PDB file of C-alpha atoms in Angstrom:
ATOM      1  CA  MET A   1     189.263 104.857 -17.716  1.00 41.00           C
ATOM      2  CA  THR A   2     187.697 101.739 -19.319  1.00 43.00           C
ATOM      3  CA  THR A   3     183.895 101.772 -19.420  1.00 45.00           C
ATOM      4  CA  ASP A   4     181.575  98.795 -19.831  1.00 46.00           C
ATOM      5  CA  ASP A   5     180.803  99.983 -23.365  1.00 46.00           C
ATOM      6  CA  ASN A   6     184.512 100.036 -24.223  1.00 42.00           C
ATOM      7  CA  VAL A   7     185.017  96.561 -22.765  1.00 40.00           C
ATOM      8  CA  GLU A   8     182.070  95.201 -24.757  1.00 42.00           C
ATOM      9  CA  LYS A   9     183.360  96.879 -27.905  1.00 43.00           C
ATOM     10  CA  SER A  10     186.795  95.301 -27.428  1.00 44.00           C
ATOM     11  CA  ILE A  11     185.242  91.832 -27.126  1.00 48.00           C
ATOM     12  CA  LYS A  12     183.274  92.061 -30.369  1.00 61.00           C
ATOM     13  CA  ILE A  13     184.850  90.689 -33.553  1.00 69.00           C
ATOM     14  CA  ASP A  14     185.560  92.891 -36.573  1.00 77.00           C
ATOM     15  CA  VAL A  15     185.161  90.584 -39.575  1.00 79.00           C
ATOM     16  CA  THR A  16     186.825  93.125 -41.879  1.00 81.00           C
ATOM     17  CA  LYS A  17     189.998  92.902 -39.771  1.00 89.00           C
ATOM     18  CA  SER A  18     190.060  89.099 -39.565  1.00 93.00           C
ATOM     19  CA  VAL A  19     192.190  86.783 -41.698  1.00 95.00           C
ATOM     20  CA  GLY A  20     192.501  83.030 -42.189  1.00 96.00           C
ATOM     21  CA  ILE A  21     195.881  81.543 -43.118  1.00 94.00           C
ATOM     22  CA  ASP A  22     196.560  78.300 -44.983  1.00 92.00           C
ATOM     23  CA  VAL A  23     200.161  77.062 -44.927  1.00 85.00           C
ATOM     24  CA  GLY A  24     201.676  74.870 -47.604  1.00 77.00           C
ATOM     25  CA  LEU A  25     204.724  73.811 -49.573  1.00 68.00           C
ATOM     26  CA  ILE A  26     204.123  75.531 -52.912  1.00 71.00           C
ATOM     27  CA  ASN A  27     202.525  78.655 -51.499  1.00 75.00           C
ATOM     28  CA  TRP A  28     204.121  79.317 -48.110  1.00 81.00           C
ATOM     29  CA  LEU A  29     201.033  81.188 -46.962  1.00 89.00           C
ATOM     30  CA  ALA A  30     197.636  81.801 -48.540  1.00 92.00           C
ATOM     31  CA  LEU A  31     195.660  84.588 -46.881  1.00 95.00           C
ATOM     32  CA  SER A  32     191.878  84.645 -47.026  1.00 95.00           C
ATOM     33  CA  ASP A  33     191.998  88.252 -48.259  1.00 92.00           C
ATOM     34  CA  GLY A  34     193.453  87.038 -51.569  1.00 91.00           C
ATOM     35  CA  ARG A  35     197.200  87.349 -51.061  1.00 91.00           C
ATOM     36  CA  MET A  36     199.799  84.629 -51.580  1.00 91.00           C
ATOM     37  CA  ILE A  37     203.232  84.540 -49.952  1.00 88.00           C
ATOM     38  CA  GLU A  38     205.702  82.247 -51.701  1.00 81.00           C
ATOM     39  CA  ASN A  39     207.870  79.764 -49.849  1.00 72.00           C
ATOM     40  CA  PRO A  40     211.330  81.357 -49.413  1.00 70.00           C
ATOM     41  CA  LEU A  41     212.906  78.293 -47.813  1.00 69.00           C
ATOM     42  CA  ASP A  42     213.600  75.002 -49.599  1.00 72.00           C
ATOM     43  CA  PHE A  43     213.083  72.626 -46.678  1.00 68.00           C
ATOM     44  CA  ASP A  44     214.109  69.475 -48.571  1.00 72.00           C
ATOM     45  CA  ALA A  45     217.295  71.104 -49.883  1.00 79.00           C
ATOM     46  CA  GLN A  46     218.190  72.325 -46.400  1.00 78.00           C
ATOM     47  CA  ALA A  47     217.568  68.873 -44.944  1.00 78.00           C
ATOM     48  CA  LYS A  48     219.695  67.164 -47.619  1.00 82.00           C
ATOM     49  CA  LYS A  49     222.587  69.554 -47.003  1.00 87.00           C
ATOM     50  CA  ILE A  50     222.486  68.999 -43.248  1.00 85.00           C
ATOM     51  CA  LYS A  51     222.183  65.208 -43.560  1.00 86.00           C
ATOM     52  CA  LYS A  52     225.187  65.196 -45.893  1.00 91.00           C
ATOM     53  CA  LEU A  53     227.198  67.158 -43.337  1.00 88.00           C
ATOM     54  CA  GLN A  54     226.005  64.812 -40.580  1.00 88.00           C
ATOM     55  CA  ARG A  55     227.199  61.770 -42.562  1.00 90.00           C
ATOM     56  CA  ASN A  56     230.508  63.484 -43.214  1.00 87.00           C
ATOM     57  CA  LEU A  57     230.920  64.159 -39.484  1.00 89.00           C
ATOM     58  CA  SER A  58     230.127  60.554 -38.557  1.00 89.00           C
ATOM     59  CA  ARG A  59     232.899  59.274 -40.870  1.00 88.00           C
ATOM     60  CA  LYS A  60     235.615  61.363 -39.260  1.00 88.00           C
ATOM     61  CA  GLU A  61     237.825  59.944 -36.553  1.00 86.00           C
ATOM     62  CA  LYS A  62     236.903  61.145 -33.082  1.00 87.00           C
ATOM     63  CA  GLY A  63     239.317  63.716 -31.724  1.00 85.00           C
ATOM     64  CA  SER A  64     240.790  64.465 -35.155  1.00 90.00           C
ATOM     65  CA  HIS A  65     241.194  67.908 -36.699  1.00 90.00           C
ATOM     66  CA  ASN A  66     239.027  66.883 -39.666  1.00 89.00           C
ATOM     67  CA  ARG A  67     236.200  65.876 -37.331  1.00 90.00           C
ATOM     68  CA  GLU A  68     236.323  69.291 -35.671  1.00 91.00           C
ATOM     69  CA  LYS A  69     236.171  70.964 -39.103  1.00 92.00           C
ATOM     70  CA  ALA A  70     233.161  68.811 -40.000  1.00 91.00           C
ATOM     71  CA  ARG A  71     231.455  69.672 -36.702  1.00 91.00           C
ATOM     72  CA  VAL A  72     231.979  73.395 -37.300  1.00 93.00           C
ATOM     73  CA  ALA A  73     230.582  73.086 -40.848  1.00 92.00           C
ATOM     74  CA  LEU A  74     227.470  71.301 -39.550  1.00 90.00           C
ATOM     75  CA  ALA A  75     226.919  73.885 -36.815  1.00 92.00           C
ATOM     76  CA  LYS A  76     227.298  76.673 -39.389  1.00 92.00           C
ATOM     77  CA  ALA A  77     224.681  75.049 -41.648  1.00 88.00           C
ATOM     78  CA  TRP A  78     222.215  74.797 -38.756  1.00 87.00           C
ATOM     79  CA  ARG A  79     222.821  78.461 -37.845  1.00 90.00           C
ATOM     80  CA  GLN A  80     222.121  79.468 -41.429  1.00 86.00           C
ATOM     81  CA  VAL A  81     218.833  77.529 -41.435  1.00 83.00           C
ATOM     82  CA  ARG A  82     217.741  79.139 -38.163  1.00 84.00           C
ATOM     83  CA  ARG A  83     218.823  82.618 -39.292  1.00 87.00           C
ATOM     84  CA  CYS A  84     216.879  82.390 -42.574  1.00 84.00           C
ATOM     85  CA  ARG A  85     213.861  80.938 -40.789  1.00 82.00           C
ATOM     86  CA  ASP A  86     213.829  83.513 -38.003  1.00 87.00           C
ATOM     87  CA  ASP A  87     214.314  86.433 -40.385  1.00 89.00           C
ATOM     88  CA  PHE A  88     211.385  85.409 -42.559  1.00 85.00           C
ATOM     89  CA  VAL A  89     209.156  84.558 -39.607  1.00 88.00           C
ATOM     90  CA  HIS A  90     209.783  87.961 -37.995  1.00 91.00           C
ATOM     91  CA  LYS A  91     209.080  89.810 -41.252  1.00 91.00           C
ATOM     92  CA  THR A  92     205.911  87.812 -41.949  1.00 90.00           C
ATOM     93  CA  SER A  93     204.508  88.163 -38.428  1.00 92.00           C
ATOM     94  CA  LYS A  94     205.267  91.904 -38.509  1.00 92.00           C
ATOM     95  CA  MET A  95     203.434  92.206 -41.831  1.00 91.00           C
ATOM     96  CA  LEU A  96     200.344  90.522 -40.377  1.00 89.00           C
ATOM     97  CA  VAL A  97     200.357  92.863 -37.386  1.00 90.00           C
ATOM     98  CA  ASP A  98     201.016  95.979 -39.477  1.00 92.00           C
ATOM     99  CA  GLU A  99     198.001  95.104 -41.638  1.00 91.00           C
ATOM    100  CA  GLY A 100     195.885  95.735 -38.541  1.00 89.00           C
ATOM    101  CA  TYR A 101     194.321  92.297 -38.241  1.00 91.00           C
ATOM    102  CA  THR A 102     192.560  91.882 -34.897  1.00 89.00           C
ATOM    103  CA  LEU A 103     191.783  88.183 -35.439  1.00 93.00           C
ATOM    104  CA  VAL A 104     194.324  85.852 -37.086  1.00 95.00           C
ATOM    105  CA  VAL A 105     193.306  82.231 -37.645  1.00 95.00           C
ATOM    106  CA  PHE A 106     195.829  79.443 -38.282  1.00 93.00           C
ATOM    107  CA  GLU A 107     195.136  75.763 -38.874  1.00 89.00           C
ATOM    108  CA  LYS A 108     196.318  73.092 -36.458  1.00 84.00           C
ATOM    109  CA  LEU A 109     198.643  71.234 -38.776  1.00 71.00           C
ATOM    110  CA  ASN A 110     200.332  67.829 -38.781  1.00 61.00           C
ATOM    111  CA  ILE A 111     202.958  68.135 -41.481  1.00 54.00           C
ATOM    112  CA  VAL A 112     204.559  64.653 -41.174  1.00 52.00           C
ATOM    113  CA  ASN A 113     203.101  63.444 -44.473  1.00 52.00           C
ATOM    114  CA  MET A 114     203.619  66.700 -46.380  1.00 53.00           C
ATOM    115  CA  VAL A 115     207.317  66.308 -47.144  1.00 51.00           C
ATOM    116  CA  LYS A 116     209.522  63.568 -48.578  1.00 50.00           C
ATOM    117  CA  ASN A 117     212.098  63.667 -45.795  1.00 49.00           C
ATOM    118  CA  HIS A 118     209.840  62.782 -42.878  1.00 55.00           C
ATOM    119  CA  ASN A 119     212.441  63.388 -40.200  1.00 61.00           C
ATOM    120  CA  LEU A 120     214.667  66.377 -40.827  1.00 63.00           C
ATOM    121  CA  ALA A 121     212.749  68.411 -43.414  1.00 62.00           C
ATOM    122  CA  SER A 122     209.513  68.059 -41.473  1.00 63.00           C
ATOM    123  CA  ALA A 123     211.284  69.144 -38.274  1.00 65.00           C
ATOM    124  CA  ILE A 124     212.634  72.276 -39.994  1.00 65.00           C
ATOM    125  CA  MET A 125     209.239  73.065 -41.514  1.00 68.00           C
ATOM    126  CA  ASP A 126     207.317  72.401 -38.322  1.00 66.00           C
ATOM    127  CA  ALA A 127     209.676  74.626 -36.341  1.00 68.00           C
ATOM    128  CA  THR A 128     209.216  77.399 -38.913  1.00 78.00           C
ATOM    129  CA  TRP A 129     205.421  77.241 -38.916  1.00 81.00           C
ATOM    130  CA  GLY A 130     205.338  76.842 -35.151  1.00 81.00           C
ATOM    131  CA  LYS A 131     207.505  79.902 -34.638  1.00 86.00           C
ATOM    132  CA  LEU A 132     205.363  81.905 -37.065  1.00 89.00           C
ATOM    133  CA  ARG A 133     202.214  81.081 -35.089  1.00 89.00           C
ATOM    134  CA  GLN A 134     203.960  81.850 -31.798  1.00 89.00           C
ATOM    135  CA  LEU A 135     205.362  85.221 -32.880  1.00 92.00           C
ATOM    136  CA  THR A 136     202.180  86.269 -34.663  1.00 93.00           C
ATOM    137  CA  ALA A 137     200.103  85.432 -31.589  1.00 92.00           C
ATOM    138  CA  TYR A 138     202.462  87.409 -29.347  1.00 93.00           C
ATOM    139  CA  LYS A 139     202.482  90.489 -31.593  1.00 93.00           C
ATOM    140  CA  VAL A 140     198.750  90.456 -32.388  1.00 91.00           C
ATOM    141  CA  GLU A 141     197.687  89.906 -28.766  1.00 90.00           C
ATOM    142  CA  ARG A 142     200.083  92.603 -27.568  1.00 90.00           C
ATOM    143  CA  ARG A 143     198.045  95.018 -29.690  1.00 87.00           C
ATOM    144  CA  GLY A 144     194.771  93.756 -28.270  1.00 86.00           C
ATOM    145  CA  GLY A 145     193.932  91.250 -31.016  1.00 89.00           C
ATOM    146  CA  ARG A 146     193.490  87.476 -30.967  1.00 90.00           C
ATOM    147  CA  CYS A 147     195.271  84.583 -32.662  1.00 91.00           C
ATOM    148  CA  ILE A 148     193.551  81.175 -32.669  1.00 91.00           C
ATOM    149  CA  THR A 149     193.962  77.770 -34.327  1.00 91.00           C
ATOM    150  CA  VAL A 150     191.249  75.593 -35.848  1.00 92.00           C
ATOM    151  CA  ASN A 151     190.905  72.011 -37.018  1.00 89.00           C
ATOM    152  CA  PRO A 152     191.933  71.893 -40.706  1.00 83.00           C
ATOM    153  CA  SER A 153     189.687  68.897 -41.449  1.00 83.00           C
ATOM    154  CA  GLY A 154     187.641  69.514 -44.586  1.00 83.00           C
ATOM    155  CA  THR A 155     189.114  72.929 -45.381  1.00 88.00           C
ATOM    156  CA  SER A 156     190.471  71.690 -48.718  1.00 86.00           C
ATOM    157  CA  GLN A 157     187.347  69.742 -49.721  1.00 87.00           C
ATOM    158  CA  LYS A 158     184.709  72.295 -48.727  1.00 92.00           C
ATOM    159  CA  CYS A 159     183.610  75.115 -51.020  1.00 93.00           C
ATOM    160  CA  SER A 160     184.217  78.463 -49.339  1.00 93.00           C
ATOM    161  CA  GLY A 161     181.386  79.913 -51.393  1.00 92.00           C
ATOM    162  CA  CYS A 162     178.417  77.619 -50.789  1.00 93.00           C
ATOM    163  CA  GLY A 163     179.760  75.286 -48.079  1.00 90.00           C
ATOM    164  CA  VAL A 164     179.212  72.066 -50.050  1.00 92.00           C
ATOM    165  CA  GLU A 165     181.947  69.495 -49.407  1.00 89.00           C
ATOM    166  CA  THR A 166     183.305  67.395 -52.273  1.00 84.00           C
ATOM    167  CA  LYS A 167     183.523  63.654 -51.663  1.00 78.00           C
ATOM    168  CA  GLU A 168     186.766  63.021 -53.529  1.00 76.00           C
ATOM    169  CA  LYS A 169     190.053  63.977 -51.896  1.00 77.00           C
ATOM    170  CA  LEU A 170     192.054  66.474 -53.942  1.00 76.00           C
ATOM    171  CA  ASP A 171     195.516  65.320 -54.993  1.00 77.00           C
ATOM    172  CA  LEU A 172     198.256  67.803 -54.054  1.00 74.00           C
ATOM    173  CA  SER A 173     199.099  68.169 -57.754  1.00 78.00           C
ATOM    174  CA  ILE A 174     195.658  69.713 -58.364  1.00 84.00           C
ATOM    175  CA  ARG A 175     196.079  73.398 -57.553  1.00 86.00           C
ATOM    176  CA  THR A 176     192.580  74.637 -58.421  1.00 91.00           C
ATOM    177  CA  PHE A 177     189.388  74.008 -56.467  1.00 91.00           C
ATOM    178  CA  GLU A 178     186.236  73.652 -58.557  1.00 91.00           C
ATOM    179  CA  CYS A 179     182.815  73.432 -56.915  1.00 91.00           C
ATOM    180  CA  HIS A 180     180.333  71.298 -58.853  1.00 88.00           C
ATOM    181  CA  SER A 181     177.489  72.768 -56.818  1.00 90.00           C
ATOM    182  CA  CYS A 182     177.846  76.556 -57.212  1.00 93.00           C
ATOM    183  CA  GLY A 183     180.531  76.699 -59.912  1.00 90.00           C
ATOM    184  CA  LEU A 184     183.166  78.478 -57.805  1.00 93.00           C
ATOM    185  CA  VAL A 185     186.690  78.178 -59.243  1.00 94.00           C
ATOM    186  CA  LEU A 186     189.486  79.230 -56.895  1.00 93.00           C
ATOM    187  CA  ASP A 187     193.082  78.446 -56.004  1.00 92.00           C
ATOM    188  CA  ARG A 188     192.896  75.480 -53.621  1.00 92.00           C
ATOM    189  CA  ASP A 189     195.030  77.162 -50.936  1.00 92.00           C
ATOM    190  CA  MET A 190     192.957  80.336 -51.109  1.00 94.00           C
ATOM    191  CA  ASN A 191     189.763  78.286 -50.796  1.00 94.00           C
ATOM    192  CA  ALA A 192     191.217  76.561 -47.716  1.00 94.00           C
ATOM    193  CA  ALA A 193     192.249  79.916 -46.197  1.00 95.00           C
ATOM    194  CA  LYS A 194     188.703  81.246 -46.549  1.00 96.00           C
ATOM    195  CA  ASN A 195     187.339  78.103 -44.875  1.00 96.00           C
ATOM    196  CA  ILE A 196     189.894  78.459 -42.073  1.00 96.00           C
ATOM    197  CA  LEU A 197     188.703  82.029 -41.503  1.00 95.00           C
ATOM    198  CA  LYS A 198     185.060  80.900 -41.363  1.00 94.00           C
ATOM    199  CA  SER A 199     185.906  78.200 -38.800  1.00 92.00           C
ATOM    200  CA  GLY A 200     187.911  80.720 -36.796  1.00 92.00           C
ATOM    201  CA  LEU A 201     185.073  83.239 -36.767  1.00 92.00           C
ATOM    202  CA  GLU A 202     182.642  80.551 -35.582  1.00 89.00           C
ATOM    203  CA  GLN A 203     185.052  79.505 -32.824  1.00 88.00           C
ATOM    204  CA  ALA A 204     185.747  83.103 -31.787  1.00 85.00           C
ATOM    205  CA  ARG A 205     182.045  83.930 -31.647  1.00 82.00           C
ATOM    206  CA  ALA A 206     181.333  80.821 -29.578  1.00 80.00           C
ATOM    207  CA  GLU A 207     183.981  81.963 -27.099  1.00 73.00           C
ATOM    208  CA  THR A 208     182.878  85.611 -27.227  1.00 63.00           C
ATOM    209  CA  GLU A 209     179.092  85.351 -26.783  1.00 55.00           C
ATOM    210  CA  PRO A 210     179.247  84.185 -23.124  1.00 48.00           C
ATOM    211  CA  LEU A 211     181.575  87.125 -22.365  1.00 44.00           C
ATOM    212  CA  LEU A 212     179.177  89.590 -23.976  1.00 44.00           C
ATOM    213  CA  ILE A 213     176.250  88.120 -22.049  1.00 43.00           C
ATOM    214  CA  ARG A 214     178.151  88.397 -18.755  1.00 48.00           C
ATOM    215  CA  GLN A 215     179.109  91.992 -19.572  1.00 47.00           C
ATOM    216  CA  ARG A 216     175.484  92.906 -20.287  1.00 47.00           C
ATOM    217  CA  ILE A 217     174.214  91.163 -17.135  1.00 47.00           C
ATOM    218  CA  SER A 218     176.874  92.926 -15.068  1.00 52.00           C
ATOM    219  CA  LYS A 219     175.940  96.274 -16.629  1.00 53.00           C
ATOM    220  CA  PHE A 220     172.226  95.640 -15.967  1.00 49.00           C
ATOM    221  CA  GLN A 221     172.855  94.637 -12.340  1.00 53.00           C
ATOM    222  CA  SER A 222     175.054  97.692 -11.802  1.00 58.00           C
ATOM    223  CA  ARG A 223     172.333  99.991 -13.087  1.00 56.00           C
ATOM    224  CA  LYS A 224     169.736  98.291 -10.864  1.00 52.00           C
ATOM    225  CA  GLN A 225     171.956  98.824  -7.833  1.00 58.00           C
ATOM    226  CA  GLU A 226     172.468 102.486  -8.743  1.00 57.00           C
ATOM    227  CA  ALA A 227     168.710 102.981  -9.138  1.00 53.00           C
ATOM    228  CA  HIS A 228     168.097 101.281  -5.781  1.00 51.00           C
ATOM    229  CA  VAL A 229     170.618 103.571  -4.061  1.00 51.00           C
ATOM    230  CA  LEU A 230     169.032 106.647  -5.635  1.00 53.00           C
ATOM    231  CA  ARG A 231     165.554 105.606  -4.496  1.00 58.00           C
ATOM    232  CA  ARG A 232     166.806 105.072  -0.940  1.00 58.00           C
ATOM    233  CA  GLY A 233     168.512 108.436  -1.007  1.00 56.00           C
TER     234      GLY A 233
END
């Protein structure tokens, strides 16, 4: 049986079991707890291969045997992309759940300008990140945790140590964040992941506090009613 105390306990946030995740091209994932997961999929290479097969298909005569061979080759390439993507996404989402995180925070990301091939490579990448968020949310929430997304604005420019935001925008070639205010030196993706976690904790607390207040009011009213019944008895 679930008591009010158990319900309130389940609503509260355990900071030690919370993680922020920054996604990127060089480091596939940077976790706020200090871990890096390298990118196993070369999105640009996959896109180039598929576009080459698409061009080859378009040059073949409709209804010909060669066109059918080209169509099969293209379909096989797409299956390989999806298989590699799904395998890695399942393994990564399982790892996050097995770590026991009860709050996982992703950034809301627009990746259009992050890759050279703005059409195909970005579609492959977006589908991969989107599926990772979807599967992680499903697995974490199934175990009673939460998975939320936050606005990534400022996560790369802000110091995760002191909170001071640098005015200049960091070029993607610069991989280290240096704070001129407190002196913090940290991998830029790791710094962003820590900021994502902080934003996620603020958002989660803002959503949680009203629930805790309602739980406490309900508990107080229930006890008043019980006391009233006892007095009447």
